[in-house]
PDB file of N, CA and C in Angstrom:
ATOM      1  N   ARG A   1       1.257  10.990  -2.618  1.00 89.00           N
ATOM      2  CA  ARG A   1       0.462  10.112  -3.460  1.00 89.00           C
ATOM      3  C   ARG A   1       0.803   8.661  -3.186  1.00 89.00           C
ATOM      4  N   VAL A   2      -0.196   7.827  -3.399  1.00 91.00           N
ATOM      5  CA  VAL A   2       0.022   6.383  -3.367  1.00 91.00           C
ATOM      6  C   VAL A   2      -0.276   5.833  -4.752  1.00 91.00           C
ATOM      7  N   HIS A   3       0.382   4.748  -5.105  1.00 92.00           N
ATOM      8  CA  HIS A   3       0.247   4.122  -6.416  1.00 92.00           C
ATOM      9  C   HIS A   3       0.056   2.630  -6.217  1.00 92.00           C
ATOM     10  N   PHE A   4      -0.747   1.999  -7.061  1.00 89.00           N
ATOM     11  CA  PHE A   4      -0.801   0.539  -7.101  1.00 89.00           C
ATOM     12  C   PHE A   4      -1.467   0.078  -8.380  1.00 89.00           C
ATOM     13  N   SER A   5      -1.196  -1.161  -8.731  1.00 90.00           N
ATOM     14  CA  SER A   5      -1.757  -1.779  -9.930  1.00 90.00           C
ATOM     15  C   SER A   5      -2.370  -3.105  -9.536  1.00 90.00           C
ATOM     16  N   GLY A   6      -3.452  -3.461 -10.200  1.00 87.00           N
ATOM     17  CA  GLY A   6      -4.097  -4.730  -9.896  1.00 87.00           C
ATOM     18  C   GLY A   6      -4.967  -5.189 -11.045  1.00 87.00           C
ATOM     19  N   PHE A   7      -5.466  -6.396 -10.920  1.00 89.00           N
ATOM     20  CA  PHE A   7      -6.332  -6.996 -11.931  1.00 89.00           C
ATOM     21  C   PHE A   7      -7.772  -6.933 -11.434  1.00 89.00           C
ATOM     22  N   ASP A   8      -8.456  -5.842 -11.749  1.00 84.00           N
ATOM     23  CA  ASP A   8      -9.836  -5.647 -11.306  1.00 84.00           C
ATOM     24  C   ASP A   8     -10.755  -6.692 -11.929  1.00 84.00           C
ATOM     25  N   ASN A   9     -11.742  -7.136 -11.165  1.00 85.00           N
ATOM     26  CA  ASN A   9     -12.696  -8.135 -11.660  1.00 85.00           C
ATOM     27  C   ASN A   9     -13.452  -7.666 -12.898  1.00 85.00           C
ATOM     28  N   ASP A  10     -13.685  -6.351 -13.012  1.00 86.00           N
ATOM     29  CA  ASP A  10     -14.473  -5.857 -14.144  1.00 86.00           C
ATOM     30  C   ASP A  10     -13.642  -5.679 -15.423  1.00 86.00           C
ATOM     31  N   ARG A  11     -12.340  -5.983 -15.383  1.00 86.00           N
ATOM     32  CA  ARG A  11     -11.469  -5.902 -16.565  1.00 86.00           C
ATOM     33  C   ARG A  11     -10.560  -7.136 -16.618  1.00 86.00           C
ATOM     34  N   PRO A  12     -11.121  -8.289 -16.898  1.00 86.00           N
ATOM     35  CA  PRO A  12     -10.334  -9.529 -16.866  1.00 86.00           C
ATOM     36  C   PRO A  12      -9.091  -9.457 -17.751  1.00 86.00           C
ATOM     37  N   GLY A  13      -7.968  -9.894 -17.186  1.00 88.00           N
ATOM     38  CA  GLY A  13      -6.726  -9.958 -17.946  1.00 88.00           C
ATOM     39  C   GLY A  13      -6.015  -8.641 -18.144  1.00 88.00           C
ATOM     40  N   GLN A  14      -6.566  -7.546 -17.639  1.00 90.00           N
ATOM     41  CA  GLN A  14      -5.945  -6.224 -17.808  1.00 90.00           C
ATOM     42  C   GLN A  14      -5.350  -5.755 -16.494  1.00 90.00           C
ATOM     43  N   LEU A  15      -4.095  -5.344 -16.526  1.00 91.00           N
ATOM     44  CA  LEU A  15      -3.462  -4.750 -15.365  1.00 91.00           C
ATOM     45  C   LEU A  15      -3.857  -3.277 -15.324  1.00 91.00           C
ATOM     46  N   VAL A  16      -4.466  -2.850 -14.243  1.00 90.00           N
ATOM     47  CA  VAL A  16      -4.965  -1.477 -14.112  1.00 90.00           C
ATOM     48  C   VAL A  16      -4.086  -0.727 -13.112  1.00 90.00           C
ATOM     49  N   TYR A  17      -3.494   0.387 -13.567  1.00 91.00           N
ATOM     50  CA  TYR A  17      -2.663   1.236 -12.712  1.00 91.00           C
ATOM     51  C   TYR A  17      -3.502   2.398 -12.211  1.00 91.00           C
ATOM     52  N   ARG A  18      -3.303   2.762 -10.972  1.00 90.00           N
ATOM     53  CA  ARG A  18      -3.982   3.940 -10.440  1.00 90.00           C
ATOM     54  C   ARG A  18      -3.088   4.626  -9.418  1.00 90.00           C
ATOM     55  N   PHE A  19      -3.369   5.906  -9.230  1.00 91.00           N
ATOM     56  CA  PHE A  19      -2.689   6.663  -8.185  1.00 91.00           C
ATOM     57  C   PHE A  19      -3.658   7.708  -7.676  1.00 91.00           C
ATOM     58  N   CYS A  20      -3.450   8.121  -6.443  1.00 89.00           N
ATOM     59  CA  CYS A  20      -4.297   9.160  -5.865  1.00 89.00           C
ATOM     60  C   CYS A  20      -3.597   9.735  -4.639  1.00 89.00           C
ATOM     61  N   LYS A  21      -4.158  10.801  -4.155  1.00 89.00           N
ATOM     62  CA  LYS A  21      -3.639  11.441  -2.956  1.00 89.00           C
ATOM     63  C   LYS A  21      -3.832  10.502  -1.772  1.00 89.00           C
ATOM     64  N   ALA A  22      -2.796  10.378  -0.975  1.00 84.00           N
ATOM     65  CA  ALA A  22      -2.923   9.585   0.247  1.00 84.00           C
ATOM     66  C   ALA A  22      -3.878  10.305   1.192  1.00 84.00           C
ATOM     67  N   GLY A  23      -4.699   9.537   1.849  1.00 83.00           N
ATOM     68  CA  GLY A  23      -5.662  10.120   2.777  1.00 83.00           C
ATOM     69  C   GLY A  23      -5.187   9.991   4.210  1.00 83.00           C
ATOM     70  N   GLU A  24      -6.127   9.746   5.078  1.00 84.00           N
ATOM     71  CA  GLU A  24      -5.797   9.586   6.487  1.00 84.00           C
ATOM     72  C   GLU A  24      -5.063   8.276   6.700  1.00 84.00           C
ATOM     73  N   GLU A  25      -4.396   8.181   7.844  1.00 87.00           N
ATOM     74  CA  GLU A  25      -3.690   6.950   8.147  1.00 87.00           C
ATOM     75  C   GLU A  25      -3.641   6.712   9.643  1.00 87.00           C
ATOM     76  N   THR A  26      -3.480   5.448   9.986  1.00 90.00           N
ATOM     77  CA  THR A  26      -3.223   5.048  11.365  1.00 90.00           C
ATOM     78  C   THR A  26      -1.871   4.344  11.354  1.00 90.00           C
ATOM     79  N   SER A  27      -1.466   3.829  12.492  1.00 92.00           N
ATOM     80  CA  SER A  27      -0.180   3.130  12.525  1.00 92.00           C
ATOM     81  C   SER A  27      -0.216   1.849  11.699  1.00 92.00           C
ATOM     82  N   ASP A  28      -1.403   1.316  11.413  1.00 93.00           N
ATOM     83  CA  ASP A  28      -1.515   0.064  10.662  1.00 93.00           C
ATOM     84  C   ASP A  28      -2.245   0.174   9.330  1.00 93.00           C
ATOM     85  N   LEU A  29      -2.971   1.266   9.091  1.00 92.00           N
ATOM     86  CA  LEU A  29      -3.797   1.361   7.884  1.00 92.00           C
ATOM     87  C   LEU A  29      -3.573   2.679   7.149  1.00 92.00           C
ATOM     88  N   LEU A  30      -3.693   2.627   5.812  1.00 91.00           N
ATOM     89  CA  LEU A  30      -3.684   3.821   4.963  1.00 91.00           C
ATOM     90  C   LEU A  30      -5.052   3.920   4.305  1.00 91.00           C
ATOM     91  N   TYR A  31      -5.715   5.048   4.455  1.00 90.00           N
ATOM     92  CA  TYR A  31      -7.025   5.262   3.845  1.00 90.00           C
ATOM     93  C   TYR A  31      -6.855   6.154   2.625  1.00 90.00           C
ATOM     94  N   GLN A  32      -7.524   5.797   1.520  1.00 88.00           N
ATOM     95  CA  GLN A  32      -7.444   6.608   0.312  1.00 88.00           C
ATOM     96  C   GLN A  32      -8.706   6.402  -0.519  1.00 88.00           C
ATOM     97  N   HIS A  33      -8.812   7.197  -1.573  1.00 86.00           N
ATOM     98  CA  HIS A  33      -9.994   7.150  -2.438  1.00 86.00           C
ATOM     99  C   HIS A  33      -9.637   6.768  -3.874  1.00 86.00           C
ATOM    100  N   CYS A  34      -8.561   6.001  -4.069  1.00 85.00           N
ATOM    101  CA  CYS A  34      -8.252   5.522  -5.420  1.00 85.00           C
ATOM    102  C   CYS A  34      -9.426   4.692  -5.922  1.00 85.00           C
ATOM    103  N   ASP A  35      -9.680   4.768  -7.207  1.00 82.00           N
ATOM    104  CA  ASP A  35     -10.805   4.062  -7.812  1.00 82.00           C
ATOM    105  C   ASP A  35     -10.440   2.597  -8.023  1.00 82.00           C
ATOM    106  N   ALA A  36     -10.576   1.793  -6.984  1.00 82.00           N
ATOM    107  CA  ALA A  36     -10.221   0.374  -7.059  1.00 82.00           C
ATOM    108  C   ALA A  36     -11.475  -0.481  -7.071  1.00 82.00           C
ATOM    109  N   GLN A  37     -11.352  -1.647  -7.643  1.00 81.00           N
ATOM    110  CA  GLN A  37     -12.462  -2.591  -7.755  1.00 81.00           C
ATOM    111  C   GLN A  37     -12.076  -3.901  -7.082  1.00 81.00           C
ATOM    112  N   PRO A  38     -13.081  -4.742  -6.778  1.00 81.00           N
ATOM    113  CA  PRO A  38     -12.741  -6.079  -6.292  1.00 81.00           C
ATOM    114  C   PRO A  38     -11.798  -6.753  -7.290  1.00 81.00           C
ATOM    115  N   GLY A  39     -10.868  -7.497  -6.776  1.00 80.00           N
ATOM    116  CA  GLY A  39      -9.847  -8.130  -7.604  1.00 80.00           C
ATOM    117  C   GLY A  39      -8.497  -7.460  -7.432  1.00 80.00           C
ATOM    118  N   ALA A  40      -8.498  -6.191  -7.017  1.00 86.00           N
ATOM    119  CA  ALA A  40      -7.242  -5.471  -6.808  1.00 86.00           C
ATOM    120  C   ALA A  40      -6.650  -5.762  -5.429  1.00 86.00           C
ATOM    121  N   SER A  41      -7.409  -6.420  -4.571  1.00 88.00           N
ATOM    122  CA  SER A  41      -6.909  -6.743  -3.234  1.00 88.00           C
ATOM    123  C   SER A  41      -5.623  -7.548  -3.337  1.00 88.00           C
ATOM    124  N   GLY A  42      -4.678  -7.229  -2.476  1.00 88.00           N
ATOM    125  CA  GLY A  42      -3.382  -7.904  -2.491  1.00 88.00           C
ATOM    126  C   GLY A  42      -2.328  -7.163  -3.290  1.00 88.00           C
ATOM    127  N   SER A  43      -2.729  -6.105  -3.978  1.00 90.00           N
ATOM    128  CA  SER A  43      -1.765  -5.311  -4.754  1.00 90.00           C
ATOM    129  C   SER A  43      -0.822  -4.572  -3.817  1.00 90.00           C
ATOM    130  N   GLY A  44       0.442  -4.495  -4.192  1.00 89.00           N
ATOM    131  CA  GLY A  44       1.388  -3.700  -3.428  1.00 89.00           C
ATOM    132  C   GLY A  44       1.112  -2.223  -3.633  1.00 89.00           C
ATOM    133  N   VAL A  45       1.105  -1.462  -2.564  1.00 93.00           N
ATOM    134  CA  VAL A  45       0.895  -0.010  -2.616  1.00 93.00           C
ATOM    135  C   VAL A  45       2.257   0.640  -2.393  1.00 93.00           C
ATOM    136  N   TYR A  46       2.622   1.562  -3.281  1.00 92.00           N
ATOM    137  CA  TYR A  46       3.920   2.195  -3.126  1.00 92.00           C
ATOM    138  C   TYR A  46       3.809   3.705  -3.203  1.00 92.00           C
ATOM    139  N   ALA A  47       4.852   4.347  -2.697  1.00 92.00           N
ATOM    140  CA  ALA A  47       4.985   5.799  -2.778  1.00 92.00           C
ATOM    141  C   ALA A  47       6.309   6.084  -3.473  1.00 92.00           C
ATOM    142  N   ARG A  48       6.371   7.214  -4.118  1.00 93.00           N
ATOM    143  CA  ARG A  48       7.638   7.655  -4.706  1.00 93.00           C
ATOM    144  C   ARG A  48       8.316   8.555  -3.688  1.00 93.00           C
ATOM    145  N   MET A  49       9.561   8.222  -3.354  1.00 92.00           N
ATOM    146  CA  MET A  49      10.292   8.965  -2.331  1.00 92.00           C
ATOM    147  C   MET A  49      11.637   9.409  -2.887  1.00 92.00           C
ATOM    148  N   TRP A  50      12.042  10.608  -2.488  1.00 93.00           N
ATOM    149  CA  TRP A  50      13.309  11.145  -2.960  1.00 93.00           C
ATOM    150  C   TRP A  50      14.452  10.533  -2.156  1.00 93.00           C
ATOM    151  N   ASN A  51      15.428   9.975  -2.875  1.00 92.00           N
ATOM    152  CA  ASN A  51      16.632   9.446  -2.248  1.00 92.00           C
ATOM    153  C   ASN A  51      17.728  10.479  -2.478  1.00 92.00           C
ATOM    154  N   GLY A  52      17.998  11.275  -1.447  1.00 93.00           N
ATOM    155  CA  GLY A  52      18.975  12.349  -1.576  1.00 93.00           C
ATOM    156  C   GLY A  52      20.384  11.852  -1.838  1.00 93.00           C
ATOM    157  N   ARG A  53      20.722  10.703  -1.290  1.00 93.00           N
ATOM    158  CA  ARG A  53      22.061  10.141  -1.490  1.00 93.00           C
ATOM    159  C   ARG A  53      22.275   9.754  -2.950  1.00 93.00           C
ATOM    160  N   ARG A  54      21.255   9.136  -3.556  1.00 93.00           N
ATOM    161  CA  ARG A  54      21.356   8.728  -4.968  1.00 93.00           C
ATOM    162  C   ARG A  54      20.857   9.808  -5.925  1.00 93.00           C
ATOM    163  N   ARG A  55      20.242  10.848  -5.349  1.00 95.00           N
ATOM    164  CA  ARG A  55      19.712  11.979  -6.111  1.00 95.00           C
ATOM    165  C   ARG A  55      18.721  11.546  -7.184  1.00 95.00           C
ATOM    166  N   ARG A  56      17.734  10.743  -6.751  1.00 95.00           N
ATOM    167  CA  ARG A  56      16.693  10.295  -7.675  1.00 95.00           C
ATOM    168  C   ARG A  56      15.453   9.862  -6.895  1.00 95.00           C
ATOM    169  N   TRP A  57      14.332   9.842  -7.615  1.00 94.00           N
ATOM    170  CA  TRP A  57      13.089   9.345  -7.045  1.00 94.00           C
ATOM    171  C   TRP A  57      13.106   7.823  -7.087  1.00 94.00           C
ATOM    172  N   GLU A  58      12.625   7.198  -6.022  1.00 94.00           N
ATOM    173  CA  GLU A  58      12.558   5.744  -5.957  1.00 94.00           C
ATOM    174  C   GLU A  58      11.195   5.317  -5.441  1.00 94.00           C
ATOM    175  N   ARG A  59      10.789   4.141  -5.836  1.00 92.00           N
ATOM    176  CA  ARG A  59       9.537   3.572  -5.341  1.00 92.00           C
ATOM    177  C   ARG A  59       9.825   2.786  -4.070  1.00 92.00           C
ATOM    178  N   LYS A  60       8.923   2.929  -3.103  1.00 91.00           N
ATOM    179  CA  LYS A  60       9.041   2.159  -1.867  1.00 91.00           C
ATOM    180  C   LYS A  60       7.672   1.575  -1.556  1.00 91.00           C
ATOM    181  N   VAL A  61       7.615   0.250  -1.445  1.00 91.00           N
ATOM    182  CA  VAL A  61       6.351  -0.406  -1.099  1.00 91.00           C
ATOM    183  C   VAL A  61       6.035  -0.060   0.349  1.00 91.00           C
ATOM    184  N   ILE A  62       4.836   0.501   0.565  1.00 92.00           N
ATOM    185  CA  ILE A  62       4.459   0.951   1.904  1.00 92.00           C
ATOM    186  C   ILE A  62       3.248   0.213   2.458  1.00 92.00           C
ATOM    187  N   GLY A  63       2.613  -0.622   1.624  1.00 93.00           N
ATOM    188  CA  GLY A  63       1.437  -1.336   2.108  1.00 93.00           C
ATOM    189  C   GLY A  63       0.918  -2.329   1.094  1.00 93.00           C
ATOM    190  N   VAL A  64      -0.153  -3.003   1.485  1.00 93.00           N
ATOM    191  CA  VAL A  64      -0.838  -3.965   0.627  1.00 93.00           C
ATOM    192  C   VAL A  64      -2.309  -3.572   0.588  1.00 93.00           C
ATOM    193  N   PHE A  65      -2.851  -3.392  -0.626  1.00 91.00           N
ATOM    194  CA  PHE A  65      -4.253  -2.997  -0.771  1.00 91.00           C
ATOM    195  C   PHE A  65      -5.154  -4.098  -0.229  1.00 91.00           C
ATOM    196  N   SER A  66      -6.051  -3.702   0.652  1.00 90.00           N
ATOM    197  CA  SER A  66      -6.911  -4.667   1.332  1.00 90.00           C
ATOM    198  C   SER A  66      -8.332  -4.673   0.795  1.00 90.00           C
ATOM    199  N   GLY A  67      -8.875  -3.505   0.484  1.00 84.00           N
ATOM    200  CA  GLY A  67     -10.245  -3.441  -0.002  1.00 84.00           C
ATOM    201  C   GLY A  67     -10.963  -2.207   0.501  1.00 84.00           C
ATOM    202  N   HIS A  68     -12.261  -2.320   0.588  1.00 82.00           N
ATOM    203  CA  HIS A  68     -13.152  -1.207   0.918  1.00 82.00           C
ATOM    204  C   HIS A  68     -13.547  -1.275   2.390  1.00 82.00           C
ATOM    205  N   GLN A  69     -13.691  -0.108   3.030  1.00 84.00           N
ATOM    206  CA  GLN A  69     -14.091  -0.071   4.433  1.00 84.00           C
ATOM    207  C   GLN A  69     -14.881   1.199   4.715  1.00 84.00           C
ATOM    208  N   SER A  70     -15.922   1.049   5.522  1.00 83.00           N
ATOM    209  CA  SER A  70     -16.669   2.199   6.030  1.00 83.00           C
ATOM    210  C   SER A  70     -16.090   2.573   7.384  1.00 83.00           C
ATOM    211  N   VAL A  71     -15.881   3.870   7.590  1.00 81.00           N
ATOM    212  CA  VAL A  71     -15.301   4.355   8.838  1.00 81.00           C
ATOM    213  C   VAL A  71     -16.252   5.372   9.444  1.00 81.00           C
ATOM    214  N   GLU A  72     -16.558   5.201  10.727  1.00 81.00           N
ATOM    215  CA  GLU A  72     -17.407   6.157  11.444  1.00 81.00           C
ATOM    216  C   GLU A  72     -16.560   7.343  11.882  1.00 81.00           C
ATOM    217  N   ARG A  73     -16.972   8.544  11.445  1.00 78.00           N
ATOM    218  CA  ARG A  73     -16.265   9.762  11.833  1.00 78.00           C
ATOM    219  C   ARG A  73     -17.272  10.836  12.160  1.00 78.00           C
ATOM    220  N   GLN A  74     -17.212  11.335  13.362  1.00 82.00           N
ATOM    221  CA  GLN A  74     -18.083  12.421  13.812  1.00 82.00           C
ATOM    222  C   GLN A  74     -19.547  12.108  13.543  1.00 82.00           C
ATOM    223  N   GLY A  75     -19.940  10.878  13.844  1.00 86.00           N
ATOM    224  CA  GLY A  75     -21.331  10.472  13.710  1.00 86.00           C
ATOM    225  C   GLY A  75     -21.786  10.132  12.310  1.00 86.00           C
ATOM    226  N   ALA A  76     -20.895  10.174  11.336  1.00 88.00           N
ATOM    227  CA  ALA A  76     -21.264   9.846   9.957  1.00 88.00           C
ATOM    228  C   ALA A  76     -20.326   8.768   9.415  1.00 88.00           C
ATOM    229  N   SER A  77     -20.849   7.987   8.506  1.00 87.00           N
ATOM    230  CA  SER A  77     -20.062   6.931   7.890  1.00 87.00           C
ATOM    231  C   SER A  77     -19.375   7.465   6.633  1.00 87.00           C
ATOM    232  N   GLN A  78     -18.070   7.235   6.516  1.00 84.00           N
ATOM    233  CA  GLN A  78     -17.322   7.627   5.319  1.00 84.00           C
ATOM    234  C   GLN A  78     -16.731   6.379   4.687  1.00 84.00           C
ATOM    235  N   GLU A  79     -16.703   6.363   3.363  1.00 84.00           N
ATOM    236  CA  GLU A  79     -16.212   5.212   2.613  1.00 84.00           C
ATOM    237  C   GLU A  79     -14.764   5.441   2.181  1.00 84.00           C
ATOM    238  N   PHE A  80     -13.933   4.439   2.353  1.00 87.00           N
ATOM    239  CA  PHE A  80     -12.526   4.514   1.961  1.00 87.00           C
ATOM    240  C   PHE A  80     -12.091   3.200   1.326  1.00 87.00           C
ATOM    241  N   ASN A  81     -11.058   3.266   0.521  1.00 88.00           N
ATOM    242  CA  ASN A  81     -10.295   2.087   0.160  1.00 88.00           C
ATOM    243  C   ASN A  81      -9.120   2.047   1.125  1.00 88.00           C
ATOM    244  N   VAL A  82      -8.736   0.858   1.540  1.00 90.00           N
ATOM    245  CA  VAL A  82      -7.795   0.707   2.643  1.00 90.00           C
ATOM    246  C   VAL A  82      -6.613  -0.173   2.234  1.00 90.00           C
ATOM    247  N   ALA A  83      -5.440   0.222   2.689  1.00 92.00           N
ATOM    248  CA  ALA A  83      -4.241  -0.606   2.541  1.00 92.00           C
ATOM    249  C   ALA A  83      -3.679  -0.869   3.932  1.00 92.00           C
ATOM    250  N   VAL A  84      -3.181  -2.066   4.136  1.00 94.00           N
ATOM    251  CA  VAL A  84      -2.501  -2.408   5.382  1.00 94.00           C
ATOM    252  C   VAL A  84      -1.052  -1.947   5.243  1.00 94.00           C
ATOM    253  N   ARG A  85      -0.600  -1.142   6.188  1.00 95.00           N
ATOM    254  CA  ARG A  85       0.763  -0.604   6.137  1.00 95.00           C
ATOM    255  C   ARG A  85       1.795  -1.694   6.391  1.00 95.00           C
ATOM    256  N   ILE A  86       2.922  -1.589   5.716  1.00 94.00           N
ATOM    257  CA  ILE A  86       4.053  -2.455   6.027  1.00 94.00           C
ATOM    258  C   ILE A  86       4.915  -1.686   7.028  1.00 94.00           C
ATOM    259  N   THR A  87       4.753  -2.027   8.279  1.00 93.00           N
ATOM    260  CA  THR A  87       5.498  -1.387   9.364  1.00 93.00           C
ATOM    261  C   THR A  87       6.905  -1.993   9.431  1.00 93.00           C
ATOM    262  N   PRO A  88       7.818  -1.378  10.168  1.00 90.00           N
ATOM    263  CA  PRO A  88       9.159  -1.974  10.304  1.00 90.00           C
ATOM    264  C   PRO A  88       9.115  -3.421  10.823  1.00 90.00           C
ATOM    265  N   LEU A  89       8.231  -3.709  11.755  1.00 91.00           N
ATOM    266  CA  LEU A  89       8.124  -5.076  12.269  1.00 91.00           C
ATOM    267  C   LEU A  89       7.629  -6.037  11.189  1.00 91.00           C
ATOM    268  N   LYS A  90       6.621  -5.618  10.425  1.00 92.00           N
ATOM    269  CA  LYS A  90       6.120  -6.470   9.335  1.00 92.00           C
ATOM    270  C   LYS A  90       7.196  -6.656   8.267  1.00 92.00           C
ATOM    271  N   TYR A  91       7.930  -5.580   7.955  1.00 89.00           N
ATOM    272  CA  TYR A  91       9.016  -5.677   6.982  1.00 89.00           C
ATOM    273  C   TYR A  91      10.057  -6.692   7.449  1.00 89.00           C
ATOM    274  N   ALA A  92      10.447  -6.607   8.717  1.00 89.00           N
ATOM    275  CA  ALA A  92      11.449  -7.531   9.250  1.00 89.00           C
ATOM    276  C   ALA A  92      10.970  -8.975   9.155  1.00 89.00           C
ATOM    277  N   GLN A  93       9.704  -9.210   9.456  1.00 92.00           N
ATOM    278  CA  GLN A  93       9.176 -10.571   9.390  1.00 92.00           C
ATOM    279  C   GLN A  93       9.155 -11.085   7.954  1.00 92.00           C
ATOM    280  N   ILE A  94       8.697 -10.265   7.015  1.00 91.00           N
ATOM    281  CA  ILE A  94       8.663 -10.669   5.607  1.00 91.00           C
ATOM    282  C   ILE A  94      10.081 -10.946   5.111  1.00 91.00           C
ATOM    283  N   CYS A  95      11.017 -10.063   5.444  1.00 91.00           N
ATOM    284  CA  CYS A  95      12.403 -10.245   5.029  1.00 91.00           C
ATOM    285  C   CYS A  95      12.966 -11.545   5.599  1.00 91.00           C
ATOM    286  N   TYR A  96      12.671 -11.829   6.848  1.00 92.00           N
ATOM    287  CA  TYR A  96      13.155 -13.070   7.464  1.00 92.00           C
ATOM    288  C   TYR A  96      12.590 -14.295   6.750  1.00 92.00           C
ATOM    289  N   TRP A  97      11.310 -14.248   6.387  1.00 94.00           N
ATOM    290  CA  TRP A  97      10.719 -15.373   5.651  1.00 94.00           C
ATOM    291  C   TRP A  97      11.453 -15.594   4.332  1.00 94.00           C
ATOM    292  N   ILE A  98      11.836 -14.498   3.681  1.00 93.00           N
ATOM    293  CA  ILE A  98      12.493 -14.599   2.378  1.00 93.00           C
ATOM    294  C   ILE A  98      13.961 -15.007   2.515  1.00 93.00           C
ATOM    295  N   LYS A  99      14.679 -14.341   3.420  1.00 91.00           N
ATOM    296  CA  LYS A  99      16.129 -14.544   3.505  1.00 91.00           C
ATOM    297  C   LYS A  99      16.557 -15.537   4.576  1.00 91.00           C
ATOM    298  N   GLY A 100      15.698 -15.764   5.578  1.00 88.00           N
ATOM    299  CA  GLY A 100      16.023 -16.717   6.630  1.00 88.00           C
ATOM    300  C   GLY A 100      17.064 -16.241   7.617  1.00 88.00           C
ATOM    301  N   ASN A 101      17.357 -14.927   7.603  1.00 84.00           N
ATOM    302  CA  ASN A 101      18.404 -14.400   8.458  1.00 84.00           C
ATOM    303  C   ASN A 101      18.146 -12.912   8.690  1.00 84.00           C
ATOM    304  N   PHE A 102      17.963 -12.517   9.953  1.00 81.00           N
ATOM    305  CA  PHE A 102      17.675 -11.115  10.250  1.00 81.00           C
ATOM    306  C   PHE A 102      18.850 -10.197   9.920  1.00 81.00           C
ATOM    307  N   VAL A 103      20.066 -10.713   9.940  1.00 84.00           N
ATOM    308  CA  VAL A 103      21.243  -9.896   9.633  1.00 84.00           C
ATOM    309  C   VAL A 103      21.156  -9.340   8.215  1.00 84.00           C
ATOM    310  N   ASP A 104      20.576 -10.115   7.292  1.00 81.00           N
ATOM    311  CA  ASP A 104      20.449  -9.674   5.902  1.00 81.00           C
ATOM    312  C   ASP A 104      19.270  -8.724   5.687  1.00 81.00           C
ATOM    313  N   CYS A 105      18.561  -8.387   6.744  1.00 81.00           N
ATOM    314  CA  CYS A 105      17.339  -7.578   6.633  1.00 81.00           C
ATOM    315  C   CYS A 105      17.495  -6.203   7.265  1.00 81.00           C
ATOM    316  N   ARG A 106      18.683  -5.691   7.362  1.00 72.00           N
ATOM    317  CA  ARG A 106      18.889  -4.420   8.061  1.00 72.00           C
ATOM    318  C   ARG A 106      18.471  -3.201   7.273  1.00 72.00           C
ATOM    319  N   GLU A 107      18.649  -3.200   5.953  1.00 62.00           N
ATOM    320  CA  GLU A 107      18.256  -2.027   5.166  1.00 62.00           C
ATOM    321  C   GLU A 107      16.852  -2.202   4.660  1.00 62.00           C
ATOM    322  N   GLY A 108      16.051  -1.169   4.740  1.00 50.00           N
ATOM    323  CA  GLY A 108      14.695  -1.288   4.269  1.00 50.00           C
ATOM    324  C   GLY A 108      14.189   0.009   3.881  1.00 50.00           C
TER     325      GLY A 108
END
């Protein structure tokens, strides 16, 4: 499952939480059918992952919600909501912008 919250245009001032089954993915994109509206773009998308060392479920940000996209598959157009994946390279760059030092960005 993927989870994210955002401020949809059709509900001003309300934070809307949603989750849904993760769909198809590429190395850079996550496709899903969460019921998102304009205004939710830019929301962090996270998954709950088991941390065996700490013996608990933890949230891990895995992408940023981008919006709606039509994808051609087998001659037909399918509609998806799309998130841009945070790859290890993107994570390293974001961490460097925040911390200013790659040495401090080893765990992710």
